[in-house]
mmCIF file of C-alpha atoms and ligand atoms in Angstrom:
data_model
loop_
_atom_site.group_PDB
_atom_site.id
_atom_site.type_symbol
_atom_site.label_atom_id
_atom_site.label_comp_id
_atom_site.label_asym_id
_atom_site.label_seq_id
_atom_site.Cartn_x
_atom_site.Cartn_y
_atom_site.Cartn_z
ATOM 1 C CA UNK B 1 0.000 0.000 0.000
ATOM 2 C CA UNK B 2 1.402 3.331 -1.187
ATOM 3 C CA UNK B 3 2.128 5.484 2.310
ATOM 4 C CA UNK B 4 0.437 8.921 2.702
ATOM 5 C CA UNK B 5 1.874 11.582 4.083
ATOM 6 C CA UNK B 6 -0.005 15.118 4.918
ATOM 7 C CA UNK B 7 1.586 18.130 4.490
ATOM 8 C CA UNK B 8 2.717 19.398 7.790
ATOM 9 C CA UNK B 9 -0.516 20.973 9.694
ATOM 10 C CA UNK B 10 -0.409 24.192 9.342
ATOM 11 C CA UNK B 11 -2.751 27.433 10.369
ATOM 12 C CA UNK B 12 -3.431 29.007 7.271
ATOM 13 C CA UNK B 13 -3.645 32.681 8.525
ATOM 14 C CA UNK B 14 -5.761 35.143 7.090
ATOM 15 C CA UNK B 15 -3.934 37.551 4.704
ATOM 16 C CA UNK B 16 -4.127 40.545 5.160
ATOM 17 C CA UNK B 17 -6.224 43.241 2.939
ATOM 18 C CA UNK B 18 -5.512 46.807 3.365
ATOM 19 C CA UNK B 19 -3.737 49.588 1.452
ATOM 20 C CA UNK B 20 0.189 49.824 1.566
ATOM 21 C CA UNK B 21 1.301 53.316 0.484
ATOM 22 C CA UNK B 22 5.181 53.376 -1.253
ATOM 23 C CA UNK B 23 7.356 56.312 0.284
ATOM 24 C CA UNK B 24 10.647 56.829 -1.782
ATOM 25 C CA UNK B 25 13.416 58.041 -0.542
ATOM 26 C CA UNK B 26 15.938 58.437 -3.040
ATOM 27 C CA UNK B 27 19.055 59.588 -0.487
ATOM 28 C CA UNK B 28 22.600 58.606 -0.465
ATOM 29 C CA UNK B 29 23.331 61.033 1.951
ATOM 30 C CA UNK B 30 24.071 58.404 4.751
ATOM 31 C CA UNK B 31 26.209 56.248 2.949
ATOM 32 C CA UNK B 32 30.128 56.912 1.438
ATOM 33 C CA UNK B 33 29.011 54.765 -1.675
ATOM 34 C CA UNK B 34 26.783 56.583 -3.955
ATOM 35 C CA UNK B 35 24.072 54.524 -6.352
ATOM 36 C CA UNK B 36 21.534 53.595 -3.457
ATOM 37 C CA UNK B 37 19.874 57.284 -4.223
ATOM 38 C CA UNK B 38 18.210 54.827 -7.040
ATOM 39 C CA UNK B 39 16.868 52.378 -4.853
ATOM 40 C CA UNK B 40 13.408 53.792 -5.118
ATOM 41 C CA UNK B 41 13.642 53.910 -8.963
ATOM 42 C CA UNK B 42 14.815 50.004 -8.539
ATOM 43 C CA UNK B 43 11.991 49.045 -6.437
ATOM 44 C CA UNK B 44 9.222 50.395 -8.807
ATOM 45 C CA UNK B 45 10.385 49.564 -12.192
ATOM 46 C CA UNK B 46 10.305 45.421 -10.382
ATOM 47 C CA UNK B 47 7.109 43.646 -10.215
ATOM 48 C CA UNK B 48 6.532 45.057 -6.448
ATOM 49 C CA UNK B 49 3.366 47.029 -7.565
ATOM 50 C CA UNK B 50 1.882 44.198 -9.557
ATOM 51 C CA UNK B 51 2.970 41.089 -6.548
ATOM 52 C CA UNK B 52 1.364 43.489 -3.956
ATOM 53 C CA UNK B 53 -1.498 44.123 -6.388
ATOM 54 C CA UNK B 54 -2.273 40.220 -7.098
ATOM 55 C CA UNK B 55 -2.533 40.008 -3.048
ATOM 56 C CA UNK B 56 -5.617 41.680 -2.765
ATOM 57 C CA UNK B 57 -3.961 44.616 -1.684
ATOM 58 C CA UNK B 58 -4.809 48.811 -2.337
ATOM 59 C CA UNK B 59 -1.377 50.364 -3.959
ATOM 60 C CA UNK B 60 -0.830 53.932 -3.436
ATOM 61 C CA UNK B 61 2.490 55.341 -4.452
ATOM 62 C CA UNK B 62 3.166 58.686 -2.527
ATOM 63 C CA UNK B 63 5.847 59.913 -4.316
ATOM 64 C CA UNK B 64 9.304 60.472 -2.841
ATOM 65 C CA UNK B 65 10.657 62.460 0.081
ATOM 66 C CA UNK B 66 12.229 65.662 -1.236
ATOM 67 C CA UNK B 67 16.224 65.309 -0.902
ATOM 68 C CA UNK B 68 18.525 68.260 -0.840
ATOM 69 C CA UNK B 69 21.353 67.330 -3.792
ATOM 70 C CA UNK B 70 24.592 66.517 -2.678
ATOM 71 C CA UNK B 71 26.692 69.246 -4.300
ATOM 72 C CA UNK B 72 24.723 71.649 -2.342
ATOM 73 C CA UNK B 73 25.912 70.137 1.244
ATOM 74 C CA UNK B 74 30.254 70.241 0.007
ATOM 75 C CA UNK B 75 30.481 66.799 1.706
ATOM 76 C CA UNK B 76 30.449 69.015 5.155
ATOM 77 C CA UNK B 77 29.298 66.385 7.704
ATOM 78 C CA UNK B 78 27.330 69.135 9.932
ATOM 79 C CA UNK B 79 25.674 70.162 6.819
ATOM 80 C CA UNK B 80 24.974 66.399 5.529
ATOM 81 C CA UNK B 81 23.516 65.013 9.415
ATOM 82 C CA UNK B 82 21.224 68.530 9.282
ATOM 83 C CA UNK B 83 19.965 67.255 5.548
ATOM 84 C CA UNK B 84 19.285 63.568 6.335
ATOM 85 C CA UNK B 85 17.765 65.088 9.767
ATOM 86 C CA UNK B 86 15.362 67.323 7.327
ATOM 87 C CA UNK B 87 14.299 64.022 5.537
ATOM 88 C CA UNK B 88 13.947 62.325 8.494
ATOM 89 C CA UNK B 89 11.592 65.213 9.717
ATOM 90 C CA UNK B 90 9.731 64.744 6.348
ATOM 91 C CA UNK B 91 9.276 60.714 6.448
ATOM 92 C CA UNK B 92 8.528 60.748 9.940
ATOM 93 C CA UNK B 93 4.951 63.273 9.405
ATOM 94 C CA UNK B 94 4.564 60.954 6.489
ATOM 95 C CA UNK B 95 4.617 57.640 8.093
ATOM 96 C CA UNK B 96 2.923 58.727 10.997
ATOM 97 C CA UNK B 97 0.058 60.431 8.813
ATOM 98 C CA UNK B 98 0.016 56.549 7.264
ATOM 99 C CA UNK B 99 0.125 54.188 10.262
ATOM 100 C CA UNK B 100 -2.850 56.722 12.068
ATOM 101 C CA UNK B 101 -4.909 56.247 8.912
ATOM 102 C CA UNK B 102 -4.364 52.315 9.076
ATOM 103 C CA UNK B 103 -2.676 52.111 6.030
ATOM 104 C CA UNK B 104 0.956 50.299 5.674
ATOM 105 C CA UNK B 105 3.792 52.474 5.040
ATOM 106 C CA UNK B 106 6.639 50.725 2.594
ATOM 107 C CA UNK B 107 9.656 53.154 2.515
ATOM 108 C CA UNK B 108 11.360 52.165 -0.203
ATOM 109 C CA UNK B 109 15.388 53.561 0.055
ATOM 110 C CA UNK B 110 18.087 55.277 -0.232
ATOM 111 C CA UNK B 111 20.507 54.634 2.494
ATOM 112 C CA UNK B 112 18.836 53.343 5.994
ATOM 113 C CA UNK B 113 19.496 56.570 7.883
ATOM 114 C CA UNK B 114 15.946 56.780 6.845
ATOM 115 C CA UNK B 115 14.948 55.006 9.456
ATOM 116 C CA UNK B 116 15.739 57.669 12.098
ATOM 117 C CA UNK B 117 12.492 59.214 10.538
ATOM 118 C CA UNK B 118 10.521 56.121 9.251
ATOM 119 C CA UNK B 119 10.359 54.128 12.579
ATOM 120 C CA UNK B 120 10.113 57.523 14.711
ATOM 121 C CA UNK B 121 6.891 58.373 12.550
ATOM 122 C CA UNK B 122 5.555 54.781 13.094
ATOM 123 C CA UNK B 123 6.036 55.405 17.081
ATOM 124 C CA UNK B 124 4.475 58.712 17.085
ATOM 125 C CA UNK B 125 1.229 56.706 15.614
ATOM 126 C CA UNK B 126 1.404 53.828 17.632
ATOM 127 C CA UNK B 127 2.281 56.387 21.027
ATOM 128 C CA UNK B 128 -1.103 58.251 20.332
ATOM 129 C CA UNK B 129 -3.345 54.688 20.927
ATOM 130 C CA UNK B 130 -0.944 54.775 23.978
ATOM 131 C CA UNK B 131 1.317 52.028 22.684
ATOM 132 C CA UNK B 132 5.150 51.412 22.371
ATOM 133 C CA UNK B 133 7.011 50.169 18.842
ATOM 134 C CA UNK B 134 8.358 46.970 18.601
ATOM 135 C CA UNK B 135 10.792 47.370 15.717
ATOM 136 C CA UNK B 136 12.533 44.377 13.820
ATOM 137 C CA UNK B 137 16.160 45.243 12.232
ATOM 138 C CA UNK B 138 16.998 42.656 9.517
ATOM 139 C CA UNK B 139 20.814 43.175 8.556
ATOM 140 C CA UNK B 140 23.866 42.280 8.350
ATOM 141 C CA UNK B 141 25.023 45.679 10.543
ATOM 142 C CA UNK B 142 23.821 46.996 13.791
ATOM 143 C CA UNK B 143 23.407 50.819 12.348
ATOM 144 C CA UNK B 144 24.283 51.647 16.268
ATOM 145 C CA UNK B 145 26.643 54.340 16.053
ATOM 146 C CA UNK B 146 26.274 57.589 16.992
ATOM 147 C CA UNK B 147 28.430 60.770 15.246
ATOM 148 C CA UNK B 148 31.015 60.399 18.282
ATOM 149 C CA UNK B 149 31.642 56.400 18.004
ATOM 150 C CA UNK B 150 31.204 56.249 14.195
ATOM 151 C CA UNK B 151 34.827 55.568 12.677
ATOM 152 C CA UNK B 152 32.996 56.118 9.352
ATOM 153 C CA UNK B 153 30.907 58.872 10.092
ATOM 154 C CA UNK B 154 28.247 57.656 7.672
ATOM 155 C CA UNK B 155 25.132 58.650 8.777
ATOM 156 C CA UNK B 156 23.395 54.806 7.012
ATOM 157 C CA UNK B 157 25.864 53.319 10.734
ATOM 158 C CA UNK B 158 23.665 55.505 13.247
ATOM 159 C CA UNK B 159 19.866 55.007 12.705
ATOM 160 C CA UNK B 160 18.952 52.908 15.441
ATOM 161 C CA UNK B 161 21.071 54.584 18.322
ATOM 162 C CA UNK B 162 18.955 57.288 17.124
ATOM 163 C CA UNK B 163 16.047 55.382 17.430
ATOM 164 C CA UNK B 164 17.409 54.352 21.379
ATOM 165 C CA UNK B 165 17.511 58.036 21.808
ATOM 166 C CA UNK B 166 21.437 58.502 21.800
ATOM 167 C CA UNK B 167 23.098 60.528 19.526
ATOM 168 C CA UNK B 168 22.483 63.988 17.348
ATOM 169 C CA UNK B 169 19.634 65.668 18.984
ATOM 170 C CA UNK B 170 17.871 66.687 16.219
ATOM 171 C CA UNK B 171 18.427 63.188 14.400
ATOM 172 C CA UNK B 172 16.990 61.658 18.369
ATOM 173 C CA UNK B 173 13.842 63.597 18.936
ATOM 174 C CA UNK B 174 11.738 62.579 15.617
ATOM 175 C CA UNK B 175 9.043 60.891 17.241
ATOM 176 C CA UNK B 176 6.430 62.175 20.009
ATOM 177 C CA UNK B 177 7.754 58.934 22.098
ATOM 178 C CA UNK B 178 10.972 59.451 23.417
ATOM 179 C CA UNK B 179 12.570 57.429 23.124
ATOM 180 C CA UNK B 180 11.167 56.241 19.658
ATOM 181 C CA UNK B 181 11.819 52.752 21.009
ATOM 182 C CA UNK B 182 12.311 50.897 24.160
ATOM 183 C CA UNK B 183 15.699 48.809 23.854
ATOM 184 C CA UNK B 184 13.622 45.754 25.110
ATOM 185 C CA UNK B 185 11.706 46.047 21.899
ATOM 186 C CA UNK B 186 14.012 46.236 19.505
ATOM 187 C CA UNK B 187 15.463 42.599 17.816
ATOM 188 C CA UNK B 188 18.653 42.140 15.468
ATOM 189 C CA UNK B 189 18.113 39.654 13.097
ATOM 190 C CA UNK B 190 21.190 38.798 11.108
ATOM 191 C CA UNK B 191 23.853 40.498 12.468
ATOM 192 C CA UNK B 192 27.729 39.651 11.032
ATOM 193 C CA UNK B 193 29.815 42.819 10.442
ATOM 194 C CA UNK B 194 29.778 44.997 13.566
ATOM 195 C CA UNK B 195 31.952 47.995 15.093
ATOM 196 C CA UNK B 196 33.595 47.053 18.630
ATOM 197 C CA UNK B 197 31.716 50.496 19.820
ATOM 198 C CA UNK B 198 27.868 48.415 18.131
ATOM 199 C CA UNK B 199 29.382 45.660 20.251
ATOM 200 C CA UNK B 200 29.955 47.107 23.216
ATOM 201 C CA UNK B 201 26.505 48.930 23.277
ATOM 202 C CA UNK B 202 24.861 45.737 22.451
ATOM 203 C CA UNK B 203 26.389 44.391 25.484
ATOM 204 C CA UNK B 204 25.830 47.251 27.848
ATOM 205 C CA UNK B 205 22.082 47.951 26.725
ATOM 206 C CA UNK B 206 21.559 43.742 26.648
ATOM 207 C CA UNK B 207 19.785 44.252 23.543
ATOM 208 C CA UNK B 208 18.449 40.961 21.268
ATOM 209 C CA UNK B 209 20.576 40.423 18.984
ATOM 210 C CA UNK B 210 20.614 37.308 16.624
ATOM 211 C CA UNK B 211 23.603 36.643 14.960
ATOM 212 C CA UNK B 212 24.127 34.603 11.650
ATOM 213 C CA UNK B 213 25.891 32.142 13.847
ATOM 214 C CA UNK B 214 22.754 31.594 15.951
ATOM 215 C CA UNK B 215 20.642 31.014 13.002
ATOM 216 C CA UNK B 216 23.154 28.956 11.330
ATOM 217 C CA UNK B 217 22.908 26.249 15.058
ATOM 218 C CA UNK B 218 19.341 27.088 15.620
ATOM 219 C CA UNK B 219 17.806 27.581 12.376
ATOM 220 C CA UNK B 220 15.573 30.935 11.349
ATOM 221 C CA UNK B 221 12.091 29.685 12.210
ATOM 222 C CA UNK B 222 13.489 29.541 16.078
ATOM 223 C CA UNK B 223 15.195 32.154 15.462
ATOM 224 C CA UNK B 224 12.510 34.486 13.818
ATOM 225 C CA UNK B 225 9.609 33.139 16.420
ATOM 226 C CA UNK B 226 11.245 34.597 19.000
ATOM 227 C CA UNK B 227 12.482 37.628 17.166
ATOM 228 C CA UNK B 228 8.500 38.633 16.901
ATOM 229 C CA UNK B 229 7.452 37.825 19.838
ATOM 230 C CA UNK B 230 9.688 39.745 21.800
ATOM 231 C CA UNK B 231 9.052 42.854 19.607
ATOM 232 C CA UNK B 232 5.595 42.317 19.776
ATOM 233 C CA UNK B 233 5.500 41.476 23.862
ATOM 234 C CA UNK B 234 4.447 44.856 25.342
ATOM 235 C CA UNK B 235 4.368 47.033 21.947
ATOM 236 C CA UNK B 236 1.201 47.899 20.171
ATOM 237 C CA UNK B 237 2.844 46.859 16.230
ATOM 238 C CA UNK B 238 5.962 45.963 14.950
ATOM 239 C CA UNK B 239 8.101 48.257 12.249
ATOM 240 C CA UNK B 240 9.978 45.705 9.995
ATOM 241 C CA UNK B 241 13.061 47.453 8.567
ATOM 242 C CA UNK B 242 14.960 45.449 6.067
ATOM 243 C CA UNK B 243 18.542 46.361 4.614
ATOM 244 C CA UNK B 244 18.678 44.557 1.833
ATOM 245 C CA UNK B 245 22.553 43.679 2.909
ATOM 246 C CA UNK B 246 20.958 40.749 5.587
ATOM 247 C CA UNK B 247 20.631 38.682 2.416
ATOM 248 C CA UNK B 248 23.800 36.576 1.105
ATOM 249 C CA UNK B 249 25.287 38.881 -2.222
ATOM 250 C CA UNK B 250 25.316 35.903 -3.826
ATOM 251 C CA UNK B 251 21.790 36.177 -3.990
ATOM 252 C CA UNK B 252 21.446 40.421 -3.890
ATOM 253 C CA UNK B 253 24.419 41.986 -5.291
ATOM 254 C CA UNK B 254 23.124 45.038 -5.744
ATOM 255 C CA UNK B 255 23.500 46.922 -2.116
ATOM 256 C CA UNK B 256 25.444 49.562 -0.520
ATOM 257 C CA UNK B 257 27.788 47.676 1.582
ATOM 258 C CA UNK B 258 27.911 43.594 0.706
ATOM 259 C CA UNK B 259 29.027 41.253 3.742
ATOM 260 C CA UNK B 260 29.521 37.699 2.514
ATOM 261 C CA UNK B 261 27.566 35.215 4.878
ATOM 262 C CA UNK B 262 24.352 36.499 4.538
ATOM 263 C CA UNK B 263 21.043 34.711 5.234
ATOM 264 C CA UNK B 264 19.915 32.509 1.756
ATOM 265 C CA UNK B 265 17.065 33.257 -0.527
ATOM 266 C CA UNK B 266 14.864 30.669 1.550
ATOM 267 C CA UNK B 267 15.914 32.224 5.199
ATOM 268 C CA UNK B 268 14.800 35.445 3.945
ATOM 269 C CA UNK B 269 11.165 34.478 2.628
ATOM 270 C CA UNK B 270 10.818 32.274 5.597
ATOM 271 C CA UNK B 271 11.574 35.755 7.728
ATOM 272 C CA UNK B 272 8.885 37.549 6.224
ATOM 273 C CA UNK B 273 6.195 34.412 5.768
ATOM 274 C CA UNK B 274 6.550 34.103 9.698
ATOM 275 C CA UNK B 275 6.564 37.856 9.706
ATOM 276 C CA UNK B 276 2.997 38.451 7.895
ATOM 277 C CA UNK B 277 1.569 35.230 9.743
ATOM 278 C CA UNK B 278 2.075 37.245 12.857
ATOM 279 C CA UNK B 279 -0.456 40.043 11.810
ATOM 280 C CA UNK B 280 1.873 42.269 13.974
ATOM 281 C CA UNK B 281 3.995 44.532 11.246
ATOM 282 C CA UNK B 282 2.605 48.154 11.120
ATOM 283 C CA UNK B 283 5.071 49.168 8.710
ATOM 284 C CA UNK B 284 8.294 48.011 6.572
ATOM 285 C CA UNK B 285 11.430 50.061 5.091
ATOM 286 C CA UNK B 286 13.365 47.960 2.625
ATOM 287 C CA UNK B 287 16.416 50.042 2.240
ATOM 288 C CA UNK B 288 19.975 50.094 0.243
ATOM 289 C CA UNK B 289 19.468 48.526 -2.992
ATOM 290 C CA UNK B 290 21.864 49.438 -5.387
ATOM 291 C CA UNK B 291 21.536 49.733 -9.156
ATOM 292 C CA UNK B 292 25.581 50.141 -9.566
ATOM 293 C CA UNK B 293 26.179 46.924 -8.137
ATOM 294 C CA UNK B 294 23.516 44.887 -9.573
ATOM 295 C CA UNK B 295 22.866 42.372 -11.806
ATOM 296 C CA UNK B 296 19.872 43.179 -14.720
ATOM 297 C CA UNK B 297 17.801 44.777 -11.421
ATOM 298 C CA UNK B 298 18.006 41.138 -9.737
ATOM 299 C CA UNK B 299 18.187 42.747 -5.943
ATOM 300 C CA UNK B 300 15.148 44.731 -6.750
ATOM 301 C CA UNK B 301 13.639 42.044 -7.971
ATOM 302 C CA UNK B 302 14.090 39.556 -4.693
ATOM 303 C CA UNK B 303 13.108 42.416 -2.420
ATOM 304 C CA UNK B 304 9.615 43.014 -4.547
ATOM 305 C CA UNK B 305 9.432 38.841 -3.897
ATOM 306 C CA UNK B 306 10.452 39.189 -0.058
ATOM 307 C CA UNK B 307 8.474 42.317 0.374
ATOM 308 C CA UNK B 308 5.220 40.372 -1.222
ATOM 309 C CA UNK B 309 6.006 37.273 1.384
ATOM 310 C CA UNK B 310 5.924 40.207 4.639
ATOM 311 C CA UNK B 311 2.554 41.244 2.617
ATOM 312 C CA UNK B 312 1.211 37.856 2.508
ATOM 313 C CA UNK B 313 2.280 35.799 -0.776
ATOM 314 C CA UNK B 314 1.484 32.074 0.176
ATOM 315 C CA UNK B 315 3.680 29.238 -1.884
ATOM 316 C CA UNK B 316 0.462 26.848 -1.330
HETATM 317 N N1 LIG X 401 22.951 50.345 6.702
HETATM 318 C C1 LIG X 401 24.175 50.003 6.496
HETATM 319 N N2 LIG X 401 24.536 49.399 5.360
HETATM 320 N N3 LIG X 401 25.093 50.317 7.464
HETATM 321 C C2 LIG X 401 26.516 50.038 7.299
HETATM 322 C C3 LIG X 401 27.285 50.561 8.530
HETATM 323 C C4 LIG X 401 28.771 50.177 8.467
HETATM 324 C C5 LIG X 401 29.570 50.673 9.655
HETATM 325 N N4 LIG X 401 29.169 50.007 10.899
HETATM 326 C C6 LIG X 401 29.430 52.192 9.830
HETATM 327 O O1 LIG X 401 28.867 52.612 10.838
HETATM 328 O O2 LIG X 401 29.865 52.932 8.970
HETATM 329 MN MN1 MN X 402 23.508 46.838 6.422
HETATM 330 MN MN1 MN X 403 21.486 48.982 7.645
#
């Protein structure tokens, strides 16, 4: 008799229907590699608009974020941290305005000092129903410094100490919660090429932090269960911010600043399946593409296919 063997039981969850609204931010400011300016551009000339579209889902493109041009700032760091911190200002209103309206913001970059303003904007949102953020950071860096530790002093390193509430004023105070977001909230998922300053504030803040190493022994469904549910333990949504860098280059070439060792093509659409079956993102950034380095647009492509698995893309 032939055996029979069920697919593994599992809870089909509901996807879900809504309107996502595209924010681009086409800024290199943050990084000392230019080309990720042309993320946005990437992102919409791939098949996001149509994958998001054959979910079910409302697409509203917004437009991007006004950014000053380069030549204007003379590569003067003060004048370059006061620009991004202007965009920031911008994308924070904006993604506020969006999460308070119940739509989904996708901020499509441009370098991920964006997310000094993106995530602040979702906290704002979620801090008027009297709730905290619980914010996801898929990447191969911890984005941790501030302008003192940075030995860079790219602005793309500093986002989330921003986000802690360390850091340039200005760049700290973008959200009506201060801080935008508790350090219990906040998970690492990814993690491989880190500053011993990220390291040493990882340690002292005892922030969760999940290495490649940990899901290489433990696998990225443990790993990405417990990811959400500590940022959704005591928060009222998650904010999902992706750098497209947490994927191997082998797979996505085209990004601002390629570590070798990344997480595979299957890791990463298993991250965002577990994600969406959650119900608990708010709002995503997918952030750092770049055209220069890429293959035929293949980077944009995968992150259209990863962003339509956080959206709710089922395989069966
Ligand atoms: N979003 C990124 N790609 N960040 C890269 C940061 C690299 C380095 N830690 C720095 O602060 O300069
Ligand atoms: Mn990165
Ligand atoms: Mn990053």
């Amino acid at each position: 008799m032939n055996a029979t063997f069920a697919s593994p039981a599992r809870a089909v969850v509901k996807p879900w229907t809504g309107t996502v609204q595209l924010i681009g931010v086409p800024m290199d400011l943050g990084a000392s590699r230019r080309g990720v300016d042309m993320g946005p551009s990437a992102m919409r000339l791939s098949s996001l608009t149509a994958q998001l579209e054959r979910l079910g889902l409302a697409v509203q493109d917004a437009g991007n974020v006004p950014v000053p041009d380069r030549t204007s700032l003379a590569n003067e760091p003060r004048a370059v941290l006061d620009a991004i911190t202007e965009v920031c200002i911008d994308l924070a209103d904006r993604t506020a305005a969006a999460v308070r309206a119940g739509i989904r913001p996708l901020v499509l970059g441009g370098d991920h000092s964006l997310a000094a303003g993106s995530v602040a904007g979702t906290a704002t949102a979620l801090a008027e129903r009297g709730q905290r953020t619980g914010l996801i950071w898929l990447d191969a860096h911890a984005d941790l410094n501030t302008p003192q530790s940075s030995l860079s002093g790219n602005v793309h390193g500093m986002p989330v100490a921003h986000l802690l509430g360390f850091g340039h004023r200005p760049l700290r105070q973008l959200s009506t919660a201060i801080p935008a977001v508790s350090p219990e909230h906040l998970v690492y998922v990814g993690l491989r090429d880190l500053d011993d300053a990220e390291r040493a504030m990882i340690r002292e803040l005892g922030l969760h932090a999940y290495t490649m190493r940990d899901i290489d022994e433990r696998g990225l469904r443990a790993v990405m269960d417990e990811a959400v549910s500590i940022a959704t333990d005591g928060t009222g949504g998650v904010h999902v911010s992706c750098d497209a860098d947490w994927v191997d280059p082998a797979e996505a070439p085209g990004v601002g600043t390629p570590v070798r060792g990344g997480a595979t093509l299957r890791e990463a659409h298993l991250a965002m399946e577990i994600v969406h079956d959650s119900g608990a993102m708010v709002a995503m950034d997918l952030v750092e593409i770049n055209p220069i380095l890429d293959r035929q647009n293949q980077t944009a492509e995968l992150c259209a296919e990863l962003i339509a698995s956080a959206f709710g893309r089922r395989i069966l």
